[in-house]
Amino acid sequence: MASLSNSFSSLPSLLLIRCLASSALPNTGMKADVSISKTSHVYGTVSRRELCYDNVKVSGNAWDTNLIKVNPKFFSLNWNSSGGGAFAVIPLSMTGKIPDALPLYRGHSAAVLDTDFSPFNDNLIASGAEDSKVFIYTIPDELGEVDIDPIVRLSSHGRKVGQVLFNPVAENVLLSASADLTMKLWDVEKGVEKQEITGHLEIIQSVAWNYNGTLVATTCRDKKLRVFDVRSNKIVQQADSHQGVKGSRVVWLGTGDRLATTGFSKMSDRQVNIWDSSNLEKPLKSTNLDTSSGVIMPFFDNDSNMLYLAGKGDGNIRYYEYENDEMFTLSEFGSNTPQRGLAFMPKRALNVNDCEIARAYKVSNGMVEPISFTVPRKSDSFQADLFPDCIGDEASLTADAWFGGETASPKLISLEKGYTASAKKEFVASVAAQAAEDIVTVPKSDKDYQEAYHKLRQENEDLKNQIAQKDVKIRLLEVQLEQLTPA
Ligand SMILES: *[C@@H]1O[C@H](CO)[C@@H](O)[C@H](O)[C@H]1NC(C)=O
Ligand SMILES: *[C@@H]1O[C@H](CO)[C@@H](O)[C@H](O)[C@H]1NC(C)=O
Ligand SMILES: *[C@@H]1O[C@H](CO)[C@@H](O)[C@H](O)[C@H]1NC(C)=O
């Protein structure tokens, strides 16, 4: 039986699950006599070779993110490129061998570490990089021949930017997390920093928005789990989390206030914990999984209540059903090819007719493989129990309303009639936000001189701010050091 030891499986006997994973895997099916739910039979199937993406050049950077993001039209991938950092955005229709001469998303002067698509505009993407910059790009529907430059450049972080993540309800609101130990909130349309968030004492390892985009949970190299009210720069909860030094990740468990974290114990066991975000004193559940060494990437699907755990360097993706703070092992998708990164398709673009309840995009060396998770059903009619209303592609709030303190839930859509993207207006950055050319042009007129002067003044202000932040950080570290020094 696919089993997760101790506290996860308190049901008497578990489910029938067969995993029809990749053909390389023997059928590890097990039968049992109870079935707890609609998702107790979920099969993972990897796409046929010709429907995969071959010849992708995956970045070799050691920074721990998922490398890939996906939306209904494209996937983005941190690319192994010469000359600074770059990522690729590849139309999903471009299956088979990716051409060597692929136009790349450029502009960063060092490795790209993370990307994120806007949830409300499939043709808008953000990137964060080792050069401490956050860039915004629009994505042409047709793959052209020339590289693509950012249209907005956000540059007030002092060190590398390891994560970028759009807010799930407000349009054009982006969160970035940096090795300068701050997070920042941006209005990317106006190109302005709206809020700096402090409180981390070491490198931020993962960030996650809650369902309605009011709170952000983070894991950090200082081994603490934190929940921030980001708009007011307040830590609402903070606690000791996994005690191992290696990477820890966090996800919200759907619409409620529960969190799951993955990480390592002191003895380097891989662990998964369940938490109540309003009281982090101790985890509600803590389970040791195994002793493998890869960071576990967690993904949660609210609509089926399933948690997917994919270890870096593992071939398998385990999945569980979550209910009332218990985790029940469902099964495991198995493969001989180790994954380097993984992303899940937004629910709205799944194949409802095939009862596809999730689709993962797995990055291995040189390949991206779609993996469909389906529930076999005989009927051709719409399976309402598998597909409750899901998150759509329309924002609930403008950036101004959200920064002004309004809160709303995401707008839901029904998949019964299939999904069509809502009409989009083109993303136009306000004039001030438009990417200033990095090239220094020699001023020609008085007006040019004035502009150059204002630009330099602004840069000077930014640098002063950065120095001030550094001072704060140094003071923080001094205090910590004092506490550590034996009297
Ligand atoms: C990146 O590309 C260079 C040059 O083609 C190659 O030598 C290197 O092995 C690649 N790195 C990875 C991680 O694929
Ligand atoms: C936002 O979501 C949190 C749970 O993550 C919940 O406690 C809160 O009530 C929600 N706020 C609104 C206005 O729906
Ligand atoms: C979350 O799941 C519940 C129960 O399956 C469902 O009623 C609700 O519509 C889902 N919400 C979203 C945002 O998908």
Coordinates of C-alpha atoms and ligand atoms in Angstrom, one line a residue:
M1 CA 0.0 0.0 0.0
A2 CA 1.2 3.5 -0.8
S3 CA 1.5 4.6 2.7
L4 CA 2.5 7.6 4.6
S5 CA 3.5 6.6 8.0
N6 CA 1.8 7.3 11.3
S7 CA -0.4 10.3 11.7
F8 CA -1.4 10.8 8.1
S9 CA -3.5 7.8 7.7
S10 CA -5.9 7.3 10.5
L11 CA -8.5 5.7 8.2
P12 CA -8.8 2.0 8.9
S13 CA -7.8 0.8 5.5
L14 CA -7.0 2.9 2.5
L15 CA -8.3 3.2 -0.9
L16 CA -7.8 1.6 -4.2
I17 CA -5.4 3.6 -6.1
R18 CA -3.6 2.6 -9.2
C19 CA -1.1 4.7 -10.8
L20 CA -0.8 4.5 -14.5
A21 CA 2.2 6.7 -14.5
S22 CA 4.9 6.6 -17.1
S23 CA 5.3 3.4 -19.0
A24 CA 8.6 2.8 -17.3
L25 CA 6.8 2.2 -14.0
P26 CA 5.4 -1.2 -13.1
N27 CA 1.8 -1.1 -12.1
T28 CA 2.1 -0.6 -8.3
G29 CA -1.7 -0.8 -7.8
M30 CA -3.2 -1.9 -4.6
K31 CA -6.7 -2.7 -3.8
A32 CA -8.5 -2.0 -0.6
D33 CA -12.1 -2.0 0.3
V34 CA -13.1 1.5 1.2
S35 CA -13.2 4.5 -0.8
I36 CA -13.3 7.8 1.0
S37 CA -14.1 10.2 -1.8
K38 CA -14.5 11.2 -5.3
T39 CA -10.8 11.6 -5.7
S40 CA -9.8 8.2 -4.4
H41 CA -9.2 7.0 -7.9
V42 CA -6.8 9.5 -9.5
Y43 CA -4.5 8.5 -12.2
G44 CA -1.4 10.3 -13.3
T45 CA -0.5 9.9 -17.0
V46 CA 2.4 11.5 -18.7
S47 CA 1.8 12.9 -22.2
R48 CA 3.0 11.0 -25.2
R49 CA 6.5 12.0 -26.3
E50 CA 5.3 14.1 -29.2
L51 CA 3.1 16.2 -26.9
C52 CA 6.1 17.0 -24.6
Y53 CA 8.5 19.9 -25.1
D54 CA 12.0 18.7 -26.0
N55 CA 15.3 20.5 -26.3
V56 CA 14.6 23.0 -23.5
K57 CA 17.7 24.6 -22.0
V58 CA 17.1 24.6 -18.2
S59 CA 19.0 27.1 -16.1
G60 CA 21.7 25.5 -14.0
N61 CA 21.4 28.1 -11.3
A62 CA 21.3 26.5 -7.8
W63 CA 18.7 28.9 -6.4
D64 CA 15.7 26.8 -5.2
T65 CA 12.5 27.7 -7.0
N66 CA 10.2 25.7 -9.3
L67 CA 11.9 26.9 -12.5
I68 CA 8.7 26.8 -14.4
K69 CA 5.3 28.4 -14.4
V70 CA 2.3 27.7 -16.6
N71 CA -0.9 29.3 -17.7
P72 CA -3.6 28.4 -20.3
K73 CA -1.4 29.7 -23.2
F74 CA 2.3 29.5 -22.3
F75 CA 4.8 28.1 -19.9
S76 CA 7.9 30.1 -18.7
L77 CA 11.2 28.5 -17.9
N78 CA 14.4 29.8 -16.4
W79 CA 16.8 29.4 -19.3
N80 CA 20.4 28.5 -19.5
S81 CA 21.6 31.5 -21.6
S82 CA 24.8 33.2 -22.2
G83 CA 25.2 36.9 -21.6
G84 CA 23.2 37.8 -18.4
G85 CA 20.0 36.1 -17.4
A86 CA 17.1 35.1 -19.5
F87 CA 13.9 33.1 -19.4
A88 CA 11.8 31.6 -22.2
V89 CA 8.0 31.8 -22.7
I90 CA 6.9 29.0 -24.9
P91 CA 3.4 28.7 -26.3
L92 CA 1.7 25.4 -25.2
S93 CA 1.0 24.6 -28.8
M94 CA 4.7 24.4 -29.6
T95 CA 5.1 20.7 -28.7
G96 CA 7.9 18.6 -29.9
K97 CA 11.4 19.9 -30.4
I98 CA 11.9 23.5 -29.3
P99 CA 14.1 25.3 -31.9
D100 CA 17.6 26.2 -30.9
A101 CA 17.1 29.8 -31.9
L102 CA 14.3 30.6 -29.5
P103 CA 13.7 34.3 -28.8
L104 CA 14.3 34.9 -25.1
Y105 CA 13.1 37.3 -22.5
R106 CA 16.1 39.4 -21.7
G107 CA 17.3 42.5 -20.0
H108 CA 18.5 41.0 -16.7
S109 CA 22.3 41.2 -16.2
A110 CA 22.4 38.0 -14.1
A111 CA 20.5 34.8 -13.8
V112 CA 16.7 34.9 -13.7
L113 CA 15.6 33.1 -10.5
D114 CA 11.8 33.2 -10.7
T115 CA 8.9 34.2 -12.9
D116 CA 5.1 34.5 -12.5
F117 CA 2.3 35.0 -14.9
S118 CA -0.4 37.5 -14.1
P119 CA -3.5 35.6 -13.0
F120 CA -5.7 38.1 -14.9
N121 CA -3.7 38.5 -18.2
D122 CA -2.1 35.5 -19.7
N123 CA 0.1 37.8 -21.8
L124 CA 1.8 39.4 -18.8
I125 CA 4.7 38.0 -16.8
A126 CA 7.1 39.2 -14.0
S127 CA 10.6 38.1 -13.4
G128 CA 13.1 38.4 -10.5
A129 CA 16.8 37.9 -10.9
E130 CA 20.2 37.8 -9.4
D131 CA 20.8 41.4 -10.6
S132 CA 18.3 42.5 -7.9
K133 CA 15.8 43.7 -10.5
V134 CA 12.1 42.9 -11.0
F135 CA 11.0 43.2 -14.6
I136 CA 7.6 43.1 -16.3
Y137 CA 7.1 41.9 -19.9
T138 CA 4.2 41.6 -22.2
I139 CA 4.0 38.3 -24.2
P140 CA 3.2 38.4 -27.9
D141 CA 0.8 35.6 -29.0
E142 CA 3.0 34.8 -31.9
L143 CA 6.6 33.7 -31.2
G144 CA 8.7 36.2 -33.2
E145 CA 12.4 36.1 -33.9
V146 CA 13.8 38.8 -31.7
D147 CA 14.4 38.7 -28.0
I148 CA 11.9 40.5 -25.8
D149 CA 12.7 43.4 -23.5
P150 CA 10.9 44.4 -20.3
I151 CA 8.3 47.2 -20.4
V152 CA 8.6 48.0 -16.7
R153 CA 11.8 47.8 -14.6
L154 CA 11.5 47.8 -10.9
S155 CA 14.8 48.3 -9.2
S156 CA 14.8 49.2 -5.5
H157 CA 15.8 45.8 -4.1
G158 CA 19.3 45.8 -2.8
R159 CA 20.2 42.1 -3.5
K160 CA 19.0 39.3 -5.6
V161 CA 15.3 38.7 -6.0
G162 CA 14.4 35.1 -5.4
Q163 CA 10.6 35.1 -5.7
V164 CA 7.9 37.0 -7.6
L165 CA 4.2 36.3 -7.1
F166 CA 1.1 38.1 -8.3
N167 CA -1.7 38.9 -5.9
P168 CA -4.6 36.5 -6.5
V169 CA -7.4 39.1 -6.4
A170 CA -6.1 42.5 -7.2
E171 CA -4.9 43.4 -10.7
N172 CA -1.3 44.3 -11.3
V173 CA -0.2 43.8 -7.6
L174 CA 3.1 41.9 -7.4
L175 CA 5.0 40.7 -4.3
S176 CA 8.8 40.2 -4.6
A177 CA 11.1 38.7 -2.0
S178 CA 14.8 39.5 -2.0
A179 CA 18.0 38.4 -0.3
D180 CA 18.1 42.0 1.1
L181 CA 15.7 40.3 3.6
T182 CA 12.7 42.5 2.5
M183 CA 9.6 41.7 0.5
K184 CA 8.1 44.5 -1.6
L185 CA 4.6 45.1 -3.0
W186 CA 4.5 46.8 -6.4
D187 CA 1.8 48.4 -8.5
V188 CA 3.4 47.1 -11.7
E189 CA 1.1 49.2 -14.0
K190 CA 2.3 52.4 -12.4
G191 CA 5.8 51.0 -11.9
V192 CA 5.9 52.0 -8.2
E193 CA 6.9 50.4 -5.0
K194 CA 3.9 50.6 -2.6
Q195 CA 5.1 48.8 0.5
E196 CA 8.3 47.3 1.9
I197 CA 7.9 44.4 4.3
T198 CA 10.5 43.7 6.9
G199 CA 10.9 41.0 9.6
H200 CA 12.9 38.2 8.0
L201 CA 16.3 37.6 9.6
E202 CA 17.7 35.4 6.8
I203 CA 17.0 34.5 3.2
I204 CA 13.4 34.0 2.3
Q205 CA 12.8 30.5 1.0
S206 CA 9.2 30.5 -0.2
V207 CA 6.2 32.8 -0.2
A208 CA 2.5 32.1 -0.6
W209 CA -0.6 34.3 -0.8
N210 CA -3.7 33.2 1.0
Y211 CA -7.0 32.6 -0.9
N212 CA -8.2 36.2 -0.8
G213 CA -4.8 37.8 -1.1
T214 CA -4.6 39.5 2.3
L215 CA -1.9 37.5 4.0
V216 CA 1.4 36.1 2.9
A217 CA 3.0 33.1 4.5
T218 CA 6.8 32.6 4.2
T219 CA 9.5 30.1 5.1
C220 CA 12.9 31.4 5.8
R221 CA 16.4 30.1 6.3
D222 CA 16.1 31.1 10.0
K223 CA 13.8 28.1 10.3
K224 CA 10.7 30.2 11.1
L225 CA 7.3 30.2 9.5
R226 CA 5.7 33.6 9.4
V227 CA 2.4 35.0 8.3
F228 CA 2.4 38.7 7.3
D229 CA -0.4 41.2 6.9
V230 CA 1.6 42.6 4.0
R231 CA -0.3 45.8 3.4
S232 CA 0.5 47.0 6.9
N233 CA 3.9 45.4 7.1
K234 CA 2.9 43.4 10.2
I235 CA 3.9 39.9 11.3
V236 CA 0.6 38.4 12.5
Q237 CA 2.0 35.0 13.4
Q238 CA 5.6 33.6 13.7
A239 CA 6.8 30.2 14.9
D240 CA 9.7 27.7 14.8
S241 CA 9.2 25.5 11.8
H242 CA 11.2 22.6 10.4
Q243 CA 14.6 22.4 12.1
G244 CA 16.7 21.1 9.2
V245 CA 18.8 23.6 7.3
K246 CA 17.7 22.7 3.8
G247 CA 14.9 24.2 1.9
S248 CA 11.4 24.6 3.4
R249 CA 8.2 25.5 1.4
V250 CA 4.8 26.7 2.3
V251 CA 1.3 26.5 0.7
W252 CA -2.2 27.5 1.9
L253 CA -4.7 24.7 2.0
G254 CA -7.3 26.3 -0.1
T255 CA -9.9 28.8 1.0
G256 CA -9.4 28.4 4.8
D257 CA -6.8 29.4 7.3
R258 CA -4.7 26.2 7.2
L259 CA -1.1 25.9 5.9
A260 CA 1.1 23.1 4.9
T261 CA 4.9 23.3 5.0
T262 CA 7.5 20.9 3.7
G263 CA 11.0 20.8 5.1
F264 CA 13.6 18.7 6.9
S265 CA 14.0 17.6 10.5
K266 CA 17.2 18.0 12.5
M267 CA 18.1 14.5 11.4
S268 CA 17.4 15.4 7.8
D269 CA 14.1 13.5 7.5
R270 CA 11.8 15.0 4.9
Q271 CA 8.7 16.3 6.7
V272 CA 5.3 17.8 6.1
N273 CA 3.5 19.8 8.7
I274 CA 0.0 21.1 8.9
W275 CA -0.6 24.4 10.7
D276 CA -3.4 26.7 11.8
S277 CA -2.3 30.1 10.4
S278 CA -4.1 31.9 13.2
N279 CA -2.1 30.0 15.9
L280 CA 1.3 28.8 14.8
E281 CA 2.4 27.8 18.3
K282 CA 2.9 24.3 17.2
P283 CA 1.9 22.3 14.1
L284 CA -1.5 20.6 14.1
K285 CA 0.3 17.6 12.5
S286 CA 3.9 16.8 11.7
T287 CA 4.9 13.8 9.7
N288 CA 8.2 12.4 8.6
L289 CA 8.0 11.2 5.0
D290 CA 11.4 9.6 4.2
T291 CA 15.1 10.4 4.2
S292 CA 15.6 11.5 0.6
S293 CA 17.5 14.8 0.2
G294 CA 15.5 16.8 -2.4
V295 CA 13.4 19.8 -1.4
I296 CA 9.7 19.0 -1.6
M297 CA 7.6 21.3 -3.7
P298 CA 4.0 21.3 -2.4
F299 CA 0.9 22.2 -4.4
F300 CA -2.7 22.3 -3.2
D301 CA -5.9 22.0 -5.2
N302 CA -8.8 23.5 -3.3
D303 CA -11.5 21.9 -5.5
S304 CA -10.5 18.3 -4.9
N305 CA -8.8 18.9 -1.6
M306 CA -5.7 17.3 -2.8
L307 CA -2.1 18.0 -1.8
Y308 CA 0.6 17.1 -4.3
L309 CA 4.2 16.7 -3.1
A310 CA 7.0 16.6 -5.6
G311 CA 10.6 16.1 -4.4
K312 CA 13.3 17.7 -6.4
G313 CA 15.4 15.0 -7.9
D314 CA 12.6 12.4 -7.3
G315 CA 10.7 10.9 -10.1
N316 CA 7.5 10.5 -8.1
I317 CA 4.7 12.9 -7.3
R318 CA 2.8 11.8 -4.2
Y319 CA -0.7 12.9 -3.6
Y320 CA -2.9 13.1 -0.6
E321 CA -6.4 14.0 0.2
Y322 CA -6.8 16.6 3.0
E323 CA -9.8 16.7 5.2
N324 CA -10.4 18.1 8.7
D325 CA -6.6 18.5 9.4
E326 CA -5.9 14.9 8.3
M327 CA -4.0 13.8 5.3
F328 CA -4.9 10.6 3.6
T329 CA -2.5 9.0 1.2
L330 CA -4.1 8.6 -2.2
S331 CA -1.3 7.4 -4.5
E332 CA 1.8 8.3 -6.3
F333 CA 2.7 9.2 -9.8
G334 CA 6.0 7.4 -10.6
S335 CA 8.6 7.9 -13.2
N336 CA 12.3 7.2 -13.6
T337 CA 13.1 10.7 -14.7
P338 CA 14.0 13.0 -11.8
Q339 CA 12.2 16.3 -11.7
R340 CA 14.0 19.6 -11.4
G341 CA 10.9 21.7 -11.2
L342 CA 7.2 21.6 -11.5
A343 CA 4.1 23.8 -12.1
F344 CA 0.4 23.2 -12.1
M345 CA -2.0 24.5 -14.7
P346 CA -4.8 26.9 -13.4
K347 CA -8.0 24.9 -13.0
R348 CA -9.8 26.9 -15.6
A349 CA -7.8 25.4 -18.5
L350 CA -8.2 21.7 -17.6
N351 CA -9.8 19.2 -19.9
V352 CA -13.2 18.8 -18.1
N353 CA -14.5 16.3 -20.7
D354 CA -11.7 13.9 -19.7
C355 CA -12.2 14.5 -16.0
E356 CA -8.8 15.9 -15.8
I357 CA -8.6 17.4 -12.3
A358 CA -5.0 18.6 -12.4
R359 CA -2.2 18.9 -14.9
A360 CA 1.4 19.3 -13.9
Y361 CA 4.3 20.4 -16.1
K362 CA 7.4 18.6 -15.1
V363 CA 10.9 19.9 -15.9
S364 CA 13.7 17.3 -16.2
N365 CA 17.0 17.6 -18.1
G366 CA 16.1 19.0 -21.5
M367 CA 12.4 18.2 -21.3
V368 CA 9.1 19.5 -20.1
E369 CA 6.4 16.8 -19.7
P370 CA 2.7 17.5 -19.1
I371 CA 1.3 15.0 -16.6
S372 CA -2.5 14.7 -16.4
F373 CA -4.3 13.6 -13.3
T374 CA -7.7 12.2 -14.2
V375 CA -10.6 10.5 -12.5
P376 CA -11.9 7.7 -14.7
R377 CA -15.7 8.1 -15.3
K378 CA -17.9 6.4 -17.7
S379 CA -20.4 9.2 -18.2
D380 CA -20.0 11.9 -20.9
S381 CA -21.9 14.6 -18.9
F382 CA -20.4 17.3 -16.9
Q383 CA -19.1 16.0 -13.6
A384 CA -20.2 18.8 -11.2
D385 CA -18.7 17.1 -8.1
L386 CA -15.3 17.0 -9.7
F387 CA -15.5 20.6 -11.0
P388 CA -17.0 23.0 -8.5
D389 CA -16.8 26.7 -9.5
C390 CA -13.2 27.6 -9.8
I391 CA -11.0 30.7 -9.8
G392 CA -11.5 32.6 -13.1
D393 CA -9.3 35.1 -14.9
E394 CA -10.9 38.3 -13.8
A395 CA -9.6 40.5 -11.0
S396 CA -11.9 41.3 -8.1
L397 CA -10.2 44.6 -7.3
T398 CA -8.0 47.3 -8.8
A399 CA -4.6 47.8 -7.4
D400 CA -5.7 51.2 -6.0
A401 CA -8.7 49.7 -4.2
W402 CA -6.6 46.9 -2.8
F403 CA -3.9 49.2 -1.6
G404 CA -6.6 51.4 -0.2
G405 CA -7.6 48.6 2.1
E406 CA -10.4 46.8 0.3
T407 CA -10.5 43.0 0.5
A408 CA -12.4 40.6 -1.8
S409 CA -12.5 36.9 -2.7
P410 CA -11.4 35.7 -6.2
K411 CA -14.1 35.7 -8.9
L412 CA -15.3 32.2 -9.6
I413 CA -16.4 30.7 -12.9
S414 CA -18.3 27.5 -13.8
L415 CA -16.5 25.1 -16.2
E416 CA -19.7 23.4 -17.2
K417 CA -19.8 25.1 -20.6
G418 CA -16.0 25.0 -20.9
Y419 CA -13.6 27.9 -20.4
T420 CA -13.0 30.8 -22.6
A421 CA -10.7 33.6 -21.6
S422 CA -12.5 36.8 -20.7
A423 CA -11.8 39.8 -23.0
K424 CA -8.6 41.5 -22.1
K425 CA -7.5 45.0 -22.6
E426 CA -3.8 45.3 -23.5
F427 CA -1.5 45.9 -20.5
V428 CA -0.2 49.5 -20.8
A429 CA 2.3 50.6 -18.3
S430 CA 1.8 54.3 -17.3
V431 CA 4.3 56.6 -18.9
A432 CA 6.3 56.9 -15.7
A433 CA 6.6 53.1 -15.4
Q434 CA 7.9 52.5 -18.9
A435 CA 11.3 51.0 -18.9
A436 CA 13.9 53.6 -18.9
E437 CA 16.6 52.6 -21.3
D438 CA 19.7 51.6 -19.5
I439 CA 21.8 53.1 -22.3
V440 CA 23.2 56.5 -21.3
T441 CA 22.3 59.0 -24.0
V442 CA 24.1 62.3 -24.2
P443 CA 21.6 65.1 -23.5
K444 CA 21.0 67.4 -26.4
S445 CA 18.6 70.0 -25.2
D446 CA 17.8 71.8 -21.9
K447 CA 14.8 69.5 -21.6
D448 CA 17.1 66.4 -22.0
Y449 CA 19.4 67.8 -19.3
Q450 CA 16.4 68.4 -17.0
E451 CA 15.2 64.8 -17.5
A452 CA 18.7 63.4 -17.0
Y453 CA 19.0 65.5 -13.8
H454 CA 15.7 64.2 -12.4
K455 CA 16.6 60.6 -13.3
L456 CA 19.9 60.9 -11.5
R457 CA 18.2 62.5 -8.5
Q458 CA 15.8 59.7 -8.3
E459 CA 18.5 57.1 -8.5
N460 CA 20.3 59.0 -5.8
E461 CA 17.2 58.8 -3.6
D462 CA 16.9 55.1 -4.3
L463 CA 20.5 54.5 -3.3
K464 CA 20.1 56.5 -0.1
N465 CA 17.0 54.4 0.8
Q466 CA 18.9 51.2 0.1
I467 CA 21.8 52.4 2.4
A468 CA 19.3 53.3 5.1
Q469 CA 17.8 49.8 4.9
K470 CA 21.2 48.2 5.1
D471 CA 21.9 50.2 8.3
V472 CA 18.7 48.9 9.8
K473 CA 19.8 45.4 8.9
I474 CA 23.3 45.8 10.3
R475 CA 21.8 47.0 13.5
L476 CA 19.5 44.0 13.6
L477 CA 22.3 41.7 13.1
E478 CA 24.4 43.4 15.8
V479 CA 21.6 42.9 18.2
Q480 CA 21.4 39.2 17.3
L481 CA 25.2 38.8 17.6
E482 CA 25.1 40.4 21.1
Q483 CA 22.5 37.9 22.1
L484 CA 24.7 35.0 20.8
T485 CA 27.9 36.2 22.5
P486 CA 28.3 34.5 25.9
A487 CA 28.4 37.0 28.7
Ligands
LIG1 C1 24.5 25.7 -20.1 O1 25.0 25.9 -21.4 C2 26.4 25.8 -21.5 C3 26.8 26.2 -22.9 O2 26.0 25.6 -23.8 C4 26.8 24.3 -21.2 O3 28.2 24.2 -21.2 C5 26.3 24.0 -19.7 O4 26.6 22.7 -19.4 C6 24.8 24.3 -19.6 N1 24.4 24.1 -18.2 C7 23.3 23.4 -17.9 C8 23.0 23.3 -16.4 O5 22.7 22.8 -18.7
LIG2 C1 -9.7 36.2 3.8 O1 -9.2 34.9 4.0 C2 -8.9 34.6 5.3 C3 -8.4 33.2 5.4 O2 -7.2 33.0 4.7 C4 -10.2 34.7 6.2 O3 -9.9 34.5 7.5 C5 -10.8 36.1 6.0 O4 -12.0 36.2 6.7 C6 -11.0 36.4 4.5 N1 -11.5 37.8 4.4 C7 -12.5 38.1 3.6 C8 -12.9 39.6 3.6 O5 -13.1 37.3 3.0
LIG3 C1 -13.0 25.4 -3.1 O1 -13.6 24.1 -2.9 C2 -15.0 24.1 -2.5 C3 -15.4 22.7 -2.2 O2 -15.0 21.8 -3.2 C4 -15.8 24.7 -3.6 O3 -17.2 24.8 -3.2 C5 -15.3 26.1 -3.9 O4 -16.0 26.7 -5.1 C6 -13.8 26.1 -4.2 N1 -13.3 27.4 -4.4 C7 -12.5 27.7 -5.4 C8 -12.0 29.1 -5.4 O5 -12.1 27.0 -6.3

